[in-house]
Coordinates of C-alpha atoms in Angstrom, one line a residue:
X1 CA 75.2 44.3 195.3
X2 CA 78.6 42.7 196.3
X3 CA 76.8 40.3 198.7
X4 CA 74.5 39.1 196.0
X5 CA 77.3 38.5 193.5
X6 CA 79.6 36.9 196.2
X7 CA 76.8 34.4 197.0
X8 CA 77.5 32.7 193.6
X9 CA 80.5 30.6 192.6
X10 CA 83.4 32.6 191.1
X11 CA 82.7 31.1 187.6
X12 CA 79.2 32.6 187.6
X13 CA 79.8 36.0 189.1
X14 CA 80.4 37.8 185.9
X15 CA 77.1 36.5 184.5
X16 CA 75.3 37.5 187.7
X17 CA 76.8 41.0 187.5
X18 CA 75.5 41.3 183.9
X19 CA 72.1 40.1 184.9
X20 CA 71.9 42.5 187.9
X21 CA 73.0 45.4 185.8
X22 CA 70.3 44.7 183.3
X23 CA 67.4 43.8 185.7
X24 CA 68.0 45.7 188.9
X25 CA 65.6 48.7 189.4
X26 CA 66.5 49.9 192.9
X27 CA 67.8 48.9 196.3
X28 CA 66.3 50.4 199.5
X29 CA 67.9 49.9 202.9
X30 CA 66.0 51.0 206.0
X31 CA 66.6 51.5 209.7
X32 CA 63.9 52.3 212.2
X33 CA 65.3 54.9 214.7
X34 CA 63.8 56.3 217.9
X35 CA 62.5 59.8 217.6
X36 CA 64.1 62.6 219.5
X37 CA 61.2 64.4 221.1
X38 CA 58.2 62.2 220.9
X39 CA 57.3 58.5 221.1
X40 CA 57.7 56.3 218.1
X41 CA 60.2 55.6 215.4
X42 CA 61.2 57.2 212.1
X43 CA 62.7 55.5 209.1
X44 CA 66.2 56.4 207.7
X45 CA 66.6 55.2 204.2
X46 CA 69.4 54.6 201.7
X47 CA 68.1 54.7 198.2
X48 CA 69.9 53.6 195.1
X49 CA 68.2 53.6 191.7
X50 CA 69.6 51.8 188.7
X51 CA 70.8 54.7 186.7
X52 CA 72.9 54.0 183.6
X53 CA 76.0 54.9 185.7
X54 CA 75.1 52.5 188.5
X55 CA 74.3 49.8 186.0
X56 CA 77.8 50.3 184.4
X57 CA 79.5 50.1 187.8
X58 CA 77.8 46.8 188.5
X59 CA 78.6 45.4 185.1
X60 CA 82.3 46.4 185.3
X61 CA 82.7 45.0 188.9
X62 CA 83.2 48.4 190.4
X63 CA 80.7 48.1 193.2
X64 CA 83.1 49.8 195.6
X65 CA 82.3 53.1 193.7
X66 CA 78.6 52.8 194.1
X67 CA 78.5 54.8 197.4
X68 CA 80.2 57.7 195.8
X69 CA 77.8 57.6 192.9
X70 CA 74.8 57.6 195.3
X71 CA 76.2 60.5 197.2
X72 CA 76.3 62.6 194.0
X73 CA 73.0 61.5 192.6
X74 CA 70.4 63.3 194.7
X75 CA 69.0 64.7 191.5
X76 CA 68.0 61.1 190.6
X77 CA 66.4 60.5 194.0
X78 CA 69.3 58.7 195.6
X79 CA 70.8 59.1 199.0
X80 CA 73.2 57.3 201.3
X81 CA 72.2 56.1 204.8
X82 CA 74.5 58.7 206.2
X83 CA 72.8 61.5 204.2
X84 CA 69.4 60.3 205.5
X85 CA 70.7 60.4 209.1
X86 CA 72.1 63.9 208.5
X87 CA 68.8 65.1 207.3
X88 CA 66.8 63.6 210.1
X89 CA 69.2 65.0 212.7
X90 CA 69.3 68.5 211.1
X91 CA 65.5 68.5 211.1
X92 CA 65.5 67.6 214.8
X93 CA 63.8 64.3 214.3
X94 CA 66.6 62.1 215.8
X95 CA 69.4 62.9 218.3
X96 CA 73.0 63.3 217.4
X97 CA 73.8 60.2 219.4
X98 CA 71.4 58.0 217.4
X99 CA 72.7 59.4 214.2
X100 CA 76.3 58.6 215.2
X101 CA 75.4 55.1 216.4
X102 CA 73.7 54.2 213.2
X103 CA 76.1 55.9 210.8
X104 CA 78.1 53.8 208.3
X105 CA 80.9 56.3 208.4
X106 CA 80.5 58.4 211.7
X107 CA 83.4 60.7 210.9
X108 CA 82.0 61.6 207.5
X109 CA 78.5 62.1 208.9
X110 CA 79.9 64.5 211.5
X111 CA 81.4 66.5 208.7
X112 CA 78.2 66.5 206.8
X113 CA 76.3 67.7 209.9
X114 CA 78.7 70.5 210.5
X115 CA 78.4 71.7 206.9
X116 CA 74.6 71.4 206.9
X117 CA 74.2 73.4 210.1
X118 CA 76.7 76.2 209.3
X119 CA 75.0 79.6 208.9
X120 CA 74.7 80.6 205.3
X121 CA 74.3 84.1 203.8
X122 CA 72.0 86.2 206.0
X123 CA 72.6 83.9 209.0
X124 CA 70.2 81.2 207.8
X125 CA 71.0 77.6 208.4
X126 CA 71.6 75.7 205.1

């Protein structure tokens, strides 16, 4: 979102933010990653849908808060790239090394992986 807005002259950026907040439906970012145990590749995806909260952040020039909103909006179908990498790793589809290489925030991803693979009640992995 910031890259789109920043591509316009400063005098037009407020109008561009308003137009984006009204017209944007979703943004998908994809990375093709090598599979861990078989030939081929798998897609990791960051998904942001234009919820009312996301639209408001765009309109109010608070794009720096969008990642936090995506992280907490799984119920709306959103996920960050690092959340996608975590899920692919936990399911055994990609290696830890690939997940770390492609992470936007490797330290945070490592914490998410540790939390996701901790035994829960009854010894089951969450």
